[in-house]
PDB file of C-alpha atoms in Angstrom:
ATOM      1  CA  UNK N   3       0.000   0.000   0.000  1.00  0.00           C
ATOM      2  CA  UNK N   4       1.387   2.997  -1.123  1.00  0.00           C
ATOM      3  CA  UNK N   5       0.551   7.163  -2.268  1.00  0.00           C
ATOM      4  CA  UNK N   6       1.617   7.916  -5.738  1.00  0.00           C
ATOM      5  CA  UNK N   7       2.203  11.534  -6.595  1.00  0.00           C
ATOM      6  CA  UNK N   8       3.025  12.924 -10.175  1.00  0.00           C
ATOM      7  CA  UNK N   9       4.684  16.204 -10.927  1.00  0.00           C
ATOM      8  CA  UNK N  10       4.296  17.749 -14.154  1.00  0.00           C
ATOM      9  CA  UNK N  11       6.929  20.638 -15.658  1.00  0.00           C
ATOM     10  CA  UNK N  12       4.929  23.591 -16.553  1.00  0.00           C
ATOM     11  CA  UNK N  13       6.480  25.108 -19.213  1.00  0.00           C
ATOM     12  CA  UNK N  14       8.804  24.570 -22.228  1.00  0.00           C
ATOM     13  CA  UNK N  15      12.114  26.823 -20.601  1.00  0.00           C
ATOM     14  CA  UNK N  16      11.577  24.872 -17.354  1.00  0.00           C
ATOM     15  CA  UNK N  17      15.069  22.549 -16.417  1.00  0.00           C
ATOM     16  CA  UNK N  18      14.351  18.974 -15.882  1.00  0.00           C
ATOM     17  CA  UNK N  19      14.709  18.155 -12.119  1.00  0.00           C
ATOM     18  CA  UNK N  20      17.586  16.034 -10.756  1.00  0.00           C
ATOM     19  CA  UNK N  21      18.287  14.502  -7.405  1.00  0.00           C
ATOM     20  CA  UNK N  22      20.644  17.467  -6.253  1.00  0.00           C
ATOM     21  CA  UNK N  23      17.853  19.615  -7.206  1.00  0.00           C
ATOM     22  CA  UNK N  24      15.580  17.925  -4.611  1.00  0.00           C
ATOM     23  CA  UNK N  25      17.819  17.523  -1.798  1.00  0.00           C
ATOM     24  CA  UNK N  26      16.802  20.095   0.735  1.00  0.00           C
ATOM     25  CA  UNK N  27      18.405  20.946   4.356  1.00  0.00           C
ATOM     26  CA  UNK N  28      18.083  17.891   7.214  1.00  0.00           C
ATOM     27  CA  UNK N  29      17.347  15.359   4.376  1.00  0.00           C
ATOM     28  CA  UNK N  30      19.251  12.312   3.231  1.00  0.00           C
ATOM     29  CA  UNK N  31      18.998  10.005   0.596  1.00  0.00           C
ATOM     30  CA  UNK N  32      20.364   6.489  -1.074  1.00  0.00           C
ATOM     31  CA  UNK N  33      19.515   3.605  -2.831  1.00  0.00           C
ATOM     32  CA  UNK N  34      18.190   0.045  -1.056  1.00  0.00           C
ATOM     33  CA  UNK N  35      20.330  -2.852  -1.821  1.00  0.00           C
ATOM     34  CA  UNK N  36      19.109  -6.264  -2.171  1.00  0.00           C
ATOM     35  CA  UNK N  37      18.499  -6.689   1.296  1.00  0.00           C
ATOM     36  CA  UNK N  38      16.534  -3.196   2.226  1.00  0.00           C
ATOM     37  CA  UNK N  39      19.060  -1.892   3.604  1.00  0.00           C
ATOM     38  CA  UNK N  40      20.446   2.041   2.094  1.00  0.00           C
ATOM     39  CA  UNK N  41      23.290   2.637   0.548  1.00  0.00           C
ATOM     40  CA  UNK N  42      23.781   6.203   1.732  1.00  0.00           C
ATOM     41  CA  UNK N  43      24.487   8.743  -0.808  1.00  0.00           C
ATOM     42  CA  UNK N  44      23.890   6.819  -4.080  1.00  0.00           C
ATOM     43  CA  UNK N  45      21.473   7.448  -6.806  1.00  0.00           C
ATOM     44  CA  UNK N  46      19.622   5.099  -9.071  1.00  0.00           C
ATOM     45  CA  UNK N  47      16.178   4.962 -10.651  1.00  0.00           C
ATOM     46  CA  UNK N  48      14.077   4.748  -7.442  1.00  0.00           C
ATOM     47  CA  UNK N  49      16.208   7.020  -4.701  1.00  0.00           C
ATOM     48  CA  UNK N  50      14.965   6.865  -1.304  1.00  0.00           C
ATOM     49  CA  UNK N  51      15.099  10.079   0.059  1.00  0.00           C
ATOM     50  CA  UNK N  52      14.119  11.040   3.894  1.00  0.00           C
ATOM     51  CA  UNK N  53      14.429  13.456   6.802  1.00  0.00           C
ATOM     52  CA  UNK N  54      17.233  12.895   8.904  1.00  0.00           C
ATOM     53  CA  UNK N  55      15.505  14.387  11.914  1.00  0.00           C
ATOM     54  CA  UNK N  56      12.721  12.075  11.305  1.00  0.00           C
ATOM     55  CA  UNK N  57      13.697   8.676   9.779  1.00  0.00           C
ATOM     56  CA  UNK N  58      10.902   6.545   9.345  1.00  0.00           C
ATOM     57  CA  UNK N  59      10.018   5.073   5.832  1.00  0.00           C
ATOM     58  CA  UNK N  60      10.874   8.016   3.556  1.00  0.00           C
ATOM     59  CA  UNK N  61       9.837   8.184   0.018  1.00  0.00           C
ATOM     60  CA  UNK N  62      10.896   6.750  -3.229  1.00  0.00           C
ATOM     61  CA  UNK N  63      11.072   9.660  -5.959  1.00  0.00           C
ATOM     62  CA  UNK N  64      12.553   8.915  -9.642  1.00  0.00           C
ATOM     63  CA  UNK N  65      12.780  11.592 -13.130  1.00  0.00           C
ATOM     64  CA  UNK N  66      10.832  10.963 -16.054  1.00  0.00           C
ATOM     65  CA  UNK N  67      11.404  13.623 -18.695  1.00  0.00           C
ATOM     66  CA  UNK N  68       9.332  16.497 -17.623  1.00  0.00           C
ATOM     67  CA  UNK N  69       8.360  15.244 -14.396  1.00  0.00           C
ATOM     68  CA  UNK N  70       8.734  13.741 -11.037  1.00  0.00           C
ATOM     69  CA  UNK N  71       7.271  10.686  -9.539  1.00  0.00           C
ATOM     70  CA  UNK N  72       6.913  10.751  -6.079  1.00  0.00           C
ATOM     71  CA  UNK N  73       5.733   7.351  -3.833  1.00  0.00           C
ATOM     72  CA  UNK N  74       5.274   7.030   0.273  1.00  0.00           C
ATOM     73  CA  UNK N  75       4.510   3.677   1.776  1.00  0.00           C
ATOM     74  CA  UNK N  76       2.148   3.028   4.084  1.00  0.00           C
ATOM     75  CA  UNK N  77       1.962   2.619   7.306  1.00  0.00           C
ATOM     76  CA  UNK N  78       3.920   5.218   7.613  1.00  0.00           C
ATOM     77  CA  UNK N  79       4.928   7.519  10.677  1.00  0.00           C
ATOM     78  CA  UNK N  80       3.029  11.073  10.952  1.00  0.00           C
ATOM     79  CA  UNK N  81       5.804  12.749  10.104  1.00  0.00           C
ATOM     80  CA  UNK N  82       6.440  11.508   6.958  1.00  0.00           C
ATOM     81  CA  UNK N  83       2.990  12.057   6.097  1.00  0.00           C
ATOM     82  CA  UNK N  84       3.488  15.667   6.898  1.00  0.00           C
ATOM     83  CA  UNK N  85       6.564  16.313   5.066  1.00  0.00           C
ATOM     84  CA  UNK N  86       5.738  15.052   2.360  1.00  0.00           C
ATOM     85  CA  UNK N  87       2.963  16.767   1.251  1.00  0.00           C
ATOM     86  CA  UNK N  88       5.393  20.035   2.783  1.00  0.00           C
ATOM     87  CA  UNK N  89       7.814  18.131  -0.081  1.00  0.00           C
ATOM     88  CA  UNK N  90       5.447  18.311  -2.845  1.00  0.00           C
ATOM     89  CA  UNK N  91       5.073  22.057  -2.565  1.00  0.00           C
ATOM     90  CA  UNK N  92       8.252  22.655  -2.720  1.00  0.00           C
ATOM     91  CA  UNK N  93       9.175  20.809  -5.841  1.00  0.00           C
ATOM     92  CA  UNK N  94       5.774  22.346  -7.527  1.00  0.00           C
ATOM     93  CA  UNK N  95       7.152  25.865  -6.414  1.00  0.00           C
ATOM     94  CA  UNK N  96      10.656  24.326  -8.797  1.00  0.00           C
ATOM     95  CA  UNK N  97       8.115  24.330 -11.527  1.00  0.00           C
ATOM     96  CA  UNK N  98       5.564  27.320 -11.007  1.00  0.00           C
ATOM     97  CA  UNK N  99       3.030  24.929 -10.663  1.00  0.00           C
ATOM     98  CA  UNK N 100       0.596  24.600  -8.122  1.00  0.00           C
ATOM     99  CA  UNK N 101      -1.301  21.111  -9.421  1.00  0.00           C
ATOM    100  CA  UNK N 102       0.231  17.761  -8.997  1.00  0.00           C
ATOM    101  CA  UNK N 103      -1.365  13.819  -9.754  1.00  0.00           C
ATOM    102  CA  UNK N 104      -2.234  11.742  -6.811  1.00  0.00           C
ATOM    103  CA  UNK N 105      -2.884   8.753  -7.417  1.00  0.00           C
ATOM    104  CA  UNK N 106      -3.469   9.154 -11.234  1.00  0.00           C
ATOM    105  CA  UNK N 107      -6.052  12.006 -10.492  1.00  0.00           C
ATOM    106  CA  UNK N 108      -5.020  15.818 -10.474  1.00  0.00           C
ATOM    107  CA  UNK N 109      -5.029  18.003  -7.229  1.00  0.00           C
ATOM    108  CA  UNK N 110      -4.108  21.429  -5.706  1.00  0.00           C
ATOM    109  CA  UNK N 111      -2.622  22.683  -2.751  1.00  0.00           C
ATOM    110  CA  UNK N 112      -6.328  23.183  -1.379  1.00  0.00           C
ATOM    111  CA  UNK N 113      -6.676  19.428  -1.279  1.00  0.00           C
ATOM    112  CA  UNK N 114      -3.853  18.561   0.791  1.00  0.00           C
ATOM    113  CA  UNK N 115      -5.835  18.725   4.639  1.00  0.00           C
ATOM    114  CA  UNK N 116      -8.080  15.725   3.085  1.00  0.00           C
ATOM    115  CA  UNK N 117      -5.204  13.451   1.477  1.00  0.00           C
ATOM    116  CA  UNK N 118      -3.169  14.019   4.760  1.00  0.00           C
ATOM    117  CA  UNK N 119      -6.428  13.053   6.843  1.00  0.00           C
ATOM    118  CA  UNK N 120      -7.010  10.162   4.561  1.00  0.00           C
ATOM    119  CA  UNK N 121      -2.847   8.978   4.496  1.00  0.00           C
ATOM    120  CA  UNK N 122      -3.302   9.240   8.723  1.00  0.00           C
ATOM    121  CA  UNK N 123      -5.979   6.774   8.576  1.00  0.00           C
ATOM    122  CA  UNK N 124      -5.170   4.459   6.215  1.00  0.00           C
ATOM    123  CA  UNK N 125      -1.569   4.594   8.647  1.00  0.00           C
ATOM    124  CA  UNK N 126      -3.128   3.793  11.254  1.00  0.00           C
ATOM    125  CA  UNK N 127      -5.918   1.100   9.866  1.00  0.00           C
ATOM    126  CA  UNK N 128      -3.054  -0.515   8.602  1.00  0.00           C
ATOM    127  CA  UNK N 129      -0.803  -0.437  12.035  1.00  0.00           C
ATOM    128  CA  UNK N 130      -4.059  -2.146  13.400  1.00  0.00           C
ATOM    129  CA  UNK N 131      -4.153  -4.843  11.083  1.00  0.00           C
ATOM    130  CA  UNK N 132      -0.181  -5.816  11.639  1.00  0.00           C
ATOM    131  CA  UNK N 133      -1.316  -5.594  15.347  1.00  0.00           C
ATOM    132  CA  UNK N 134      -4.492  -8.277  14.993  1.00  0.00           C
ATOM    133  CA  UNK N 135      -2.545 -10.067  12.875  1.00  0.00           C
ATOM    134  CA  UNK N 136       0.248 -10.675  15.610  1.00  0.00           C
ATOM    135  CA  UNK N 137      -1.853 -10.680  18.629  1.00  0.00           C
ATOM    136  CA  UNK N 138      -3.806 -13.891  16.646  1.00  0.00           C
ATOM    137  CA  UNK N 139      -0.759 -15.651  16.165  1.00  0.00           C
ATOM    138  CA  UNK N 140      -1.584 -15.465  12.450  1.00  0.00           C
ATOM    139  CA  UNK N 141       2.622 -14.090  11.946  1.00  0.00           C
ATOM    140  CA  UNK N 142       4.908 -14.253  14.780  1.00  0.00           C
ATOM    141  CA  UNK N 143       6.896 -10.986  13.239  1.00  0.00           C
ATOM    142  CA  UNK N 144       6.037  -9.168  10.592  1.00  0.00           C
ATOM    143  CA  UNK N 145       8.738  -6.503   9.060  1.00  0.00           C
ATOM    144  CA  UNK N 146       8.428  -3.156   7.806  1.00  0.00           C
ATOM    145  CA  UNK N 147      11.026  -1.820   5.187  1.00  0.00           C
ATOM    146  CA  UNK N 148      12.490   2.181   7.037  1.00  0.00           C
ATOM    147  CA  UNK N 149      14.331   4.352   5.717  1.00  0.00           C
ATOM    148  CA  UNK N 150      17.440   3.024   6.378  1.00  0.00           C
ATOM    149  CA  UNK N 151      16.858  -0.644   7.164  1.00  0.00           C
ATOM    150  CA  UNK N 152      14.174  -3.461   7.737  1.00  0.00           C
ATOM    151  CA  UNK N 153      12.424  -3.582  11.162  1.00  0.00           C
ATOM    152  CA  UNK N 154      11.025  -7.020  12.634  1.00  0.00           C
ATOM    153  CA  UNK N 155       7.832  -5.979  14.110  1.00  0.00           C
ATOM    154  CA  UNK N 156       6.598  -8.544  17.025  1.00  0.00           C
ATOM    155  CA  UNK N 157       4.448  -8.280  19.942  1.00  0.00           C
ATOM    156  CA  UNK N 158       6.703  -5.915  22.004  1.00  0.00           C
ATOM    157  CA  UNK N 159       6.806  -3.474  19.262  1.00  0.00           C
ATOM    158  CA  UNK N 160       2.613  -3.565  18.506  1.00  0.00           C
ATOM    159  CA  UNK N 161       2.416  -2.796  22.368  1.00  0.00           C
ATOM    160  CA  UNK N 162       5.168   0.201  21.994  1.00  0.00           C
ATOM    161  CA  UNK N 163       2.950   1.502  19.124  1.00  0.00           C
ATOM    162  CA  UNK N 164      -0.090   0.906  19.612  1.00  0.00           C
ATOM    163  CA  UNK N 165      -1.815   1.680  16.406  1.00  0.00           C
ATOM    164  CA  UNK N 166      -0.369   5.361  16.619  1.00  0.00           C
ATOM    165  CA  UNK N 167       1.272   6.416  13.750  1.00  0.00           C
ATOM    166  CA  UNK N 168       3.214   8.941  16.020  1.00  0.00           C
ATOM    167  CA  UNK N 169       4.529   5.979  18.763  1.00  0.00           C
ATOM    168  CA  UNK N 170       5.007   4.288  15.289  1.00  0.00           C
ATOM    169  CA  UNK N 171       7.426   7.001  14.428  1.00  0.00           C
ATOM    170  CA  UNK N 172       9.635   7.445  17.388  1.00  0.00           C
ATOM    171  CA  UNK N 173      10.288   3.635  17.374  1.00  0.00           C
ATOM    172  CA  UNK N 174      11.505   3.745  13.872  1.00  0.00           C
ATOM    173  CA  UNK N 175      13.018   7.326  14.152  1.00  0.00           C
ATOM    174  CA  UNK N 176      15.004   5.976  17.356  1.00  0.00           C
ATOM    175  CA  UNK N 177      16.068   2.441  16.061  1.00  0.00           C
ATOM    176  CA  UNK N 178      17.230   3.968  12.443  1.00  0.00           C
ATOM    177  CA  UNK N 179      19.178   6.725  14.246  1.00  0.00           C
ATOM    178  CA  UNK N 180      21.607   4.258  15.687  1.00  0.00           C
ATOM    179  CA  UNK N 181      24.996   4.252  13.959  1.00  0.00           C
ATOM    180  CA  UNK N 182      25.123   0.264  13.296  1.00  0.00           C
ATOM    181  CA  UNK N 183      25.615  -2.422  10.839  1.00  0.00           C
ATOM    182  CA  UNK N 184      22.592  -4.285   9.882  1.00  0.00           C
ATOM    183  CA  UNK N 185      24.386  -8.067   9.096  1.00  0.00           C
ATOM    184  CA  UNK N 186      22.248  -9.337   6.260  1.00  0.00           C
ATOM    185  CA  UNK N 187      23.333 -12.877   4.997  1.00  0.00           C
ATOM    186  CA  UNK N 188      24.879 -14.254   1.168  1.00  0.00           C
ATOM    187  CA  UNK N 189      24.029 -17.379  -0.374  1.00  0.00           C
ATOM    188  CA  UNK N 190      26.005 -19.731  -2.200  1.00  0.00           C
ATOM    189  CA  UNK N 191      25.171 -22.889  -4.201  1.00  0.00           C
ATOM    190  CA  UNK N 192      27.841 -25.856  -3.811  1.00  0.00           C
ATOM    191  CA  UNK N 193      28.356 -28.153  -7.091  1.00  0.00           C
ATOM    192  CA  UNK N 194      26.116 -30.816  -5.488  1.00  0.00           C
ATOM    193  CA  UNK N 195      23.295 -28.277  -5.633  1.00  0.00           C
ATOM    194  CA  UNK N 196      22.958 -27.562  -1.864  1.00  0.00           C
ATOM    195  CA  UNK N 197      22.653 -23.832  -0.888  1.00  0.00           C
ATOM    196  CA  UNK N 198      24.401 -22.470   1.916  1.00  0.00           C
ATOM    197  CA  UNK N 199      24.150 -19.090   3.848  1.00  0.00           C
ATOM    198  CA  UNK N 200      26.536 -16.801   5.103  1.00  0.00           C
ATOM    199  CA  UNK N 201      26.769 -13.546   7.548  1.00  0.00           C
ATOM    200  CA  UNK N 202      29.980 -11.312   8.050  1.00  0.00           C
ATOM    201  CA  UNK N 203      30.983  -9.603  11.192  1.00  0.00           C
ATOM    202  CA  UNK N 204      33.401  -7.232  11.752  1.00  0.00           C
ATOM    203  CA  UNK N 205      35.904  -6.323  14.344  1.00  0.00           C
ATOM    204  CA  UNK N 206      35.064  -3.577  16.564  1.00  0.00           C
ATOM    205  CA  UNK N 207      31.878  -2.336  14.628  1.00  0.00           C
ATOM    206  CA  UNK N 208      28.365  -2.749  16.605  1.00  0.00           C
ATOM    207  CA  UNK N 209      26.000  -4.987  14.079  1.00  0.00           C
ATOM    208  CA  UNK N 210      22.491  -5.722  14.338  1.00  0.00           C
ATOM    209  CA  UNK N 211      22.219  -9.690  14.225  1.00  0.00           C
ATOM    210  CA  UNK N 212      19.518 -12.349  13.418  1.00  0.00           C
ATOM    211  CA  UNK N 213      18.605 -14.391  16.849  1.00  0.00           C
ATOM    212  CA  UNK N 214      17.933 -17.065  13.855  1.00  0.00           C
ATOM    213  CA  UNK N 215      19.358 -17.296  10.570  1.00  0.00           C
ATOM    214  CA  UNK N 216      17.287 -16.685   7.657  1.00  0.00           C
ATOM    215  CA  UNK N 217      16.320 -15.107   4.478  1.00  0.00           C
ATOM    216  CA  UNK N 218      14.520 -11.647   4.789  1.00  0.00           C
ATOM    217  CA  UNK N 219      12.760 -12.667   1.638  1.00  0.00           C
ATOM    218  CA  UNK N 220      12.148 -15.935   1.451  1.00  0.00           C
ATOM    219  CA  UNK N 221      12.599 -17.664  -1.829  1.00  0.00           C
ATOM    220  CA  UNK N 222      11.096 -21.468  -2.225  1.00  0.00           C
ATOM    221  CA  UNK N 223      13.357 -21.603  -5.076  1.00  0.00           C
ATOM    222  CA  UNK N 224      16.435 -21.850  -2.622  1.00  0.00           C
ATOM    223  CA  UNK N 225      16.990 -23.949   0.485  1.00  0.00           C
ATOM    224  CA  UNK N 226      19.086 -22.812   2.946  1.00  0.00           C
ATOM    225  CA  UNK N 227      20.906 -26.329   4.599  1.00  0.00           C
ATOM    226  CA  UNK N 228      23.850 -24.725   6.305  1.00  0.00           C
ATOM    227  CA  UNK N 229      24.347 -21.381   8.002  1.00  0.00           C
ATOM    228  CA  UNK N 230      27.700 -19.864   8.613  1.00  0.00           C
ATOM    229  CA  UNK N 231      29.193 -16.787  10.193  1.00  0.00           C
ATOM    230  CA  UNK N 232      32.619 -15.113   9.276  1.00  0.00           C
ATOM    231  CA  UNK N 233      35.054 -12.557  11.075  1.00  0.00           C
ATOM    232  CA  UNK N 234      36.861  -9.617   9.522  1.00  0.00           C
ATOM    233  CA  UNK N 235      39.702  -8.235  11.528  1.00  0.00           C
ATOM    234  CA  UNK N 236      42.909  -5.732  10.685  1.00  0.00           C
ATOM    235  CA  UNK N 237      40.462  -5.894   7.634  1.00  0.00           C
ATOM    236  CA  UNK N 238      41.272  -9.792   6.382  1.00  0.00           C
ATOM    237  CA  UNK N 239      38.552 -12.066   6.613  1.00  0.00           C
ATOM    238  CA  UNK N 240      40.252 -14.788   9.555  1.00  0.00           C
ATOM    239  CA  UNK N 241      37.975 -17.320   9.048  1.00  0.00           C
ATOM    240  CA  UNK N 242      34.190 -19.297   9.614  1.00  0.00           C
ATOM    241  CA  UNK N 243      32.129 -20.827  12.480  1.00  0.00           C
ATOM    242  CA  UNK N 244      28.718 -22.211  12.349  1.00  0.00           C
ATOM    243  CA  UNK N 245      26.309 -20.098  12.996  1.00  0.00           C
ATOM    244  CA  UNK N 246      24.305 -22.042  15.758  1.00  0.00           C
ATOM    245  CA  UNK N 247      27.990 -22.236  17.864  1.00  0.00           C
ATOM    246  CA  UNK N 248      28.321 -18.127  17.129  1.00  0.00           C
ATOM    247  CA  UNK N 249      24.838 -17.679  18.770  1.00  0.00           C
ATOM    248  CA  UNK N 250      25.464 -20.064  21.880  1.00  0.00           C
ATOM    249  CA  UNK N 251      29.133 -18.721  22.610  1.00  0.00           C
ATOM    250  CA  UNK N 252      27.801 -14.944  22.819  1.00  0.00           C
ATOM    251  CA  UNK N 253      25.912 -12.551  25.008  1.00  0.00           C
ATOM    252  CA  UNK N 254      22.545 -11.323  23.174  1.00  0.00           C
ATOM    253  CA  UNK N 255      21.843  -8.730  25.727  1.00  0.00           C
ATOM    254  CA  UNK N 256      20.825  -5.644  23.967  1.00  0.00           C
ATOM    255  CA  UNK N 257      17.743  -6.264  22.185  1.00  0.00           C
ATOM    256  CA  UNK N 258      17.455  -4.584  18.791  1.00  0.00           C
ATOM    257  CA  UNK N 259      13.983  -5.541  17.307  1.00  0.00           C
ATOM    258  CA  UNK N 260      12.035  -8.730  17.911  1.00  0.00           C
ATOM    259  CA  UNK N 261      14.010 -10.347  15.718  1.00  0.00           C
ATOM    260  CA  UNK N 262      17.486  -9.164  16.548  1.00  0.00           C
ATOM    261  CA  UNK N 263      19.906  -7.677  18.948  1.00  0.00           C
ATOM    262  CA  UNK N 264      22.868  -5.452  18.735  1.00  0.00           C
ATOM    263  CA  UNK N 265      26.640  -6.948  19.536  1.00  0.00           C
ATOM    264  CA  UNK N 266      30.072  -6.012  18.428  1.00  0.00           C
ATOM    265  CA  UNK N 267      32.633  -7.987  18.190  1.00  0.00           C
ATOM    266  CA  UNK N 268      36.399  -7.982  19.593  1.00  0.00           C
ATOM    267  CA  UNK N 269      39.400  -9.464  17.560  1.00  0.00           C
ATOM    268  CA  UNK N 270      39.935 -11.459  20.886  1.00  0.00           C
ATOM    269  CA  UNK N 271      36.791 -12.478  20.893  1.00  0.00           C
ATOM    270  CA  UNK N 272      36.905 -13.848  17.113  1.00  0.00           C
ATOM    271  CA  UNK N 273      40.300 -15.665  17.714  1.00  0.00           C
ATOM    272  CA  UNK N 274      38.502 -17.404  20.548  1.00  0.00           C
ATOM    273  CA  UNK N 275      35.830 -18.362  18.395  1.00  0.00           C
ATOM    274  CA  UNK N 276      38.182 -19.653  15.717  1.00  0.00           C
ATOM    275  CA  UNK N 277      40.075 -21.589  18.035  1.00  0.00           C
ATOM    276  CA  UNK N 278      37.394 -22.946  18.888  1.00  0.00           C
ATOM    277  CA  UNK N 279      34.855 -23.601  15.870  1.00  0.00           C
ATOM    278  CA  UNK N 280      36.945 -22.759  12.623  1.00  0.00           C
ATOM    279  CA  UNK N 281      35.371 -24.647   9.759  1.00  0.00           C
ATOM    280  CA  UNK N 282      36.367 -25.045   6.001  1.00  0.00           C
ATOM    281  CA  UNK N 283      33.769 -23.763   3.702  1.00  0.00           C
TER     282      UNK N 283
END
């Protein structure tokens, strides 16, 4: 569920818009990489583009000749919803215009009290729904793609938000903020077909890590037999461990979402794990 908006140059002397055009004070932007997470400061067909004050989902915008195509997810935080119609006039002011396409039907400025009204409630309908459906037991965790990173909503965080798109965007706000590597995982295929998975850690640089290893998106093309971790230290990679032995040699103390917590690693701390566990891969 999403709101598509559609911003038409007036004019034939009017510039085309690019990305460094749009950028405004207190924003950031990036591309997602194949696991959700940004990859800050790079530009591609869909940028995702937010406010750093307020990180919560953000907003995909792209360039078409003549125009730009603006799209916010929902749920999103109330924030977002704010700013971005705040956005929209400012990149219609670019173009003297003062009309813009929402979802494939025109509008003006005049309309934007309803469409934030109706953005707030389809938030928060939708924030109710992941709620039910975890409180049922119908999905243990469900996640929700930020700004920045993917979030593994579970019954603490439904309780934290409570269907309020503006608890909704403090909790992603405050765990985006955080300065950390999120440790996604690589897959490999050996010659007798098997697939095998592997995360990277490295030395000295706090990482937010799976409680279970798994796919983000899973694929029932691919299954995952074997998961492995690795160590990177006086950056060389020193060697492999499984997984499971990783997660029962290690403190998991500070909880990052429901479906992972925060730990850095020491280069003591990986030599005793090698010494210990070091497999061939």
């Amino acid at each position: 569920m999403s709101v598509n908006v559609i911003i038409k140059k007036k004019g034939l002397f009017k510039k085309d818009l690019k990305i460094e055009d749009v950028i405004l004070d207190e924003m950031r932007y990036g591309i997602m990489d194949e696991d959700y997470r940004l990859e800050e400061g790079k530009v591609g067909k869909y940028t995702v583009v937010f406010h750093s004050k307020h990180i919560g989902r953000g907003y995909e915008i792209s360039f078409e000749k003549g125009e730009v195509n603006l799209n916010m997810p929902l749920p999103t935080s109330y924030e977002d919803i704010h700013f971005f119609y705040e956005y929209i006039k400012i990149l219609c002011d670019k173009w003297n215009t003062k009309e813009f396409i929402r979802e494939e039907e025109v509008a003006t400025f005049d309309e934007i009290a309803s469409f934030i009204k109706m953005d707030i409630q389809a938030s928060e309908g939708a924030l109710r729904q992941i709620e039910e459906s975890i409180n049922t037991g119908e999905y243990e965790n469900m996640y929700i793609f930020g700004a920045i990173n993917p979030i593994a909503i579970g019954k603490k965080e439904v309780e934290k938000i409570d269907g309020d798109i503006k608890k909704f965007g403090k909790l992603m706000h405050y765990l985006q903020e955080k300065d950390l590597y999120y440790a996604a995982p690589k897959v490999y295929q050996r010659k007798d077909g098997t697939y095998f998975g592997i995360y990277i850690l490295t030395e000295d640089i706090p990482s937010i890590v799976p409680y279970q290893a798994k796919l983000l998106v899973s694929d029932k093309k691919i299954d995952v037999s074997e998961w492995n971790i690795g160590f990177v230290a006086d950056n060389e990679l020193k060697g492999f461990i499984p997984y499971e032995d990783f997660l029962n040699s290690i403190p998991k103390e500070e909880e990052y979402d429901s479906e992972h917590f925060i730990f850095k690693i020491k280069e003591k701390e990986i030599k005793q794990l090698l010494d210990k566990y070091k497999m061939d891969i």
